[in-house]
């Protein structure tokens, strides 16, 4: 037995459709032939048979649509033919009655519509009455799919013949009808179509529900076309829209109690009618929103409306929002009504509505900060109501509510791009409490990044206090933070942000600036050891900068010296906090920087302050820095700092430089010693003391240092390092020789050069040697130039042996 | 047929007055074909001429008299032998004698009563005809000519609408309304069906026109129902509160007037039948 292959549902649809279409083609061909021969009745009979195909129940909406399109194309041909005949004066009496003899209702009504429109176009009978009759007769098709398409055919055919004239103008042509007749016509068709569409939902098996809903969505445009048609009637003015059209449409939408229909139609209304209509009908529209089925996503509808109006408000060509319409208040009230009506509304949707509202406020009333604040206040209230004890159940990161709330909070940040305006929103900060740790961190980073990107300066202590309270999660440990520490990289990134942020705390007035720094210090001071490493140094630097400002404007403030002293106390104490956190190198540098700054400012007592800072640096060096590399780096810095300073009298300078020399010679490794001592030699040459004019230029001590260097270098075991040190020493010697140090003679140079030349070739050839060789060659090159150069100034190189 | 010259050697033709100008009407014959005949109304005079044409020019025909009858009769198909004549009028056209050549006889039935309408049904036929008989010794020459009679009726004084609520308990309740209870033959039935309760899945609804022909009397009464028209008025399943319009043009269907107890032999009545088909 040959087995018939089982067709998949899709194949079956294709097959059915193909069959239908072929019948349609055949019948329409015959119809046209009959019409060409003038056999109208036969033509109609074929048309009716063709239309019989639309009686099927087997096709899916998609296939039915294709069949419908094929047939309505053919019907257009019939319509054209009939219109032609009528125009030629060949009228067929009672055609409108004739087509009604078709026994089946679906073909009958399609034919009736076709003929009805021909009558209208040729002004046969009353247009008004025909329209009314057609839309009433269509009630006979109660099958949802067939009814929807039939009524769509009605709507399509009547597209260009709907009366669109004002009532008063049409008094002498009553039969023609007015726009009111068109409105009645479309509204009736709309409500009938919507009922059919909604009815589809309740047909068939529950397990096919998804499929059914999908099919319904495919058909929605058919229903929506009614609204489009209404919007195309030019004579519908604001009055008619407000009093007739919208109430009827809304009544149908609300009463159908079908989520899919409600959602689609409400959005449809928003899209098809003009903005100024919406503006005048916000209350009824939003009221209807509140009455929609609970599973309707009202949020989307309201957001769509808000977006449209916001766009309208920003459109420059438009007239903008009329001042008499309190757009924000209306939305605000109606949205809270919607929320109240829906106790089951998910919180993320509630927040999304607030997002819409805040967008509206920002786009339509960019100057009204209080509107935005009101939205935030409402949001806060909502959360208060949702969870009375918010600290214990904050919004989990990544949850829809949390995401939505973040979106809400980012809007004012992004739209103002100015943290200071954001701070005017009194309800902005408190909402942060509802976020969990992770979300709070993200939000705060976002906020701070915004400040940084916009280079917003924070000019007052209150504002600083305010911001730091808001971004507390980045400043201090939190009660709800997870036990395991944050990812170190992320943590560093956040803290670097805060460090950069500190530099933006800038007041016009130095006194205010001082208060700001104090506040910042208070906040950041509690940040724990890990954070202060990032946050306190910028504060210290800001404080130094402030001290410089006082100095620059010392004429304006007679108390500037005292203030400077206070600042240095502040810095001293702040650096102290870092030391307590087991840091040494950073505080050492901060002290040195402080000493430099103090030395430069020359306020009363500045020498003592500078000395204190230097000595603090020394004690850090001695007590806390043990790594030899770090030691060398530190002592080099100390020496460099001291070399730069000129505020110390001899009684202070002397112990300091001696201490430097001592420390340098006490370094653990010989090469370090050698280098330290050499560096130190400069203290005795270009160092300055307040007690005497100019540089110290103590040739003897310089020479002693260098000799000591040579001695230490000689003790080095590693010949490669030794040569390197000799080359470095040679450079130091040359420097001093050129500077005119009388203790440095050309013989010393010659000796060193000879020594180097002797040792250098014995070195193992490698990269390091190469580098040393290069250094030496460059040095020799320099000397050659000097010797052979025409310059007469400076010491003579005649006796130099190269 | 003309065996041995005994057959009719003359053609008989009945020519009614105003044949060209008078309205005609169609009627079905017993075998379903349609015939067209002149149309008369009650009380109208039926007049005309009878032409007797000799087949062979110059021949003669002897006869026992020529008469014309006007007959209205009811034929019951199951009783073929008995035709009930309710009207029978006779006029003598010629006394016994001899016809030589073609002859014409005028006749006139003045203001004939034609109380019933011509009708062809399933079991009964009501017809009017003229019969010319040339009485001859062996076999008469007979010629019949049908006419159609339409009766006229007045618009009824009372023609209230039909309104009724019907249903199946807890399943379906509908209320239907037809605008009239009496319709003329070219009338339009306008009405609506209002669904008060729908708990079944209806596939479609149609309106049928049923003709009920009743013949016989007493125990021999016989009813024949015939569906004249089936007219779909609704496709698909309505829900509660839906109201479906009805508009049915009658002129397209082969209807006759309602006939009540015609000559105590038969009646023809029409019913509207509302059919709801569920799944």
Tab-separated table of C-alpha atoms in Angstrom, chain A residues 55 96-97 100-108 112 133 136-144 146 192 195 199 203-204, chain B residues 186 188 201 203-204 206 230-239 241-253:
chain	number	residue	atom	x	y	z
A	55	UNK	CA	-15.275	30.740	3.769
A	96	UNK	CA	-27.263	46.364	-4.711
A	97	UNK	CA	-30.229	44.048	-4.202
A	100	UNK	CA	-27.716	40.015	-1.872
A	101	UNK	CA	-29.231	36.859	-3.255
A	102	UNK	CA	-25.960	35.039	-2.708
A	103	UNK	CA	-26.840	32.335	-0.260
A	104	UNK	CA	-23.601	32.384	1.684
A	105	UNK	CA	-22.966	35.351	3.800
A	106	UNK	CA	-19.234	35.778	3.291
A	107	UNK	CA	-19.298	36.092	-0.514
A	108	UNK	CA	-22.510	38.079	-0.257
A	112	UNK	CA	-22.262	43.996	-1.272
A	133	UNK	CA	-25.900	49.669	5.882
A	136	UNK	CA	-24.278	47.020	10.011
A	137	UNK	CA	-24.624	44.079	7.654
A	138	UNK	CA	-21.089	42.978	8.391
A	139	UNK	CA	-22.320	41.896	11.798
A	140	UNK	CA	-23.444	38.714	10.123
A	141	UNK	CA	-19.902	37.423	10.095
A	142	UNK	CA	-19.106	36.491	13.653
A	143	UNK	CA	-16.215	34.209	12.880
A	144	UNK	CA	-13.235	36.208	14.160
A	146	UNK	CA	-13.293	35.945	8.528
A	192	UNK	CA	-16.812	45.194	16.130
A	195	UNK	CA	-14.520	42.344	19.710
A	199	UNK	CA	-12.742	36.705	20.847
A	203	UNK	CA	-11.147	29.961	21.076
A	204	UNK	CA	-9.467	26.635	20.850
B	186	UNK	CA	-41.558	41.056	-3.760
B	188	UNK	CA	-37.996	42.130	1.901
B	201	UNK	CA	-20.371	26.868	19.588
B	203	UNK	CA	-20.983	27.347	13.204
B	204	UNK	CA	-23.508	29.239	11.227
B	206	UNK	CA	-29.394	30.390	8.209
B	230	UNK	CA	-31.648	28.706	2.306
B	231	UNK	CA	-30.034	31.942	3.233
B	232	UNK	CA	-27.001	32.108	5.476
B	233	UNK	CA	-27.329	35.060	7.782
B	234	UNK	CA	-24.503	34.435	10.175
B	235	UNK	CA	-21.063	32.871	9.911
B	236	UNK	CA	-19.263	31.820	13.050
B	237	UNK	CA	-20.122	31.851	16.702
B	238	UNK	CA	-21.596	34.951	18.236
B	239	UNK	CA	-21.256	35.848	21.868
B	241	UNK	CA	-25.224	40.467	23.383
B	242	UNK	CA	-24.552	40.166	19.691
B	243	UNK	CA	-27.278	41.204	17.320
B	244	UNK	CA	-27.303	39.879	13.788
B	245	UNK	CA	-29.179	41.638	11.027
B	246	UNK	CA	-31.486	39.845	8.629
B	247	UNK	CA	-32.354	41.112	5.210
B	248	UNK	CA	-33.819	38.728	2.712
B	249	UNK	CA	-35.216	39.850	-0.622
B	250	UNK	CA	-38.117	37.600	-1.584
B	251	UNK	CA	-38.466	38.410	-5.243
B	252	UNK	CA	-35.699	36.084	-6.234
B	253	UNK	CA	-37.500	33.009	-5.047
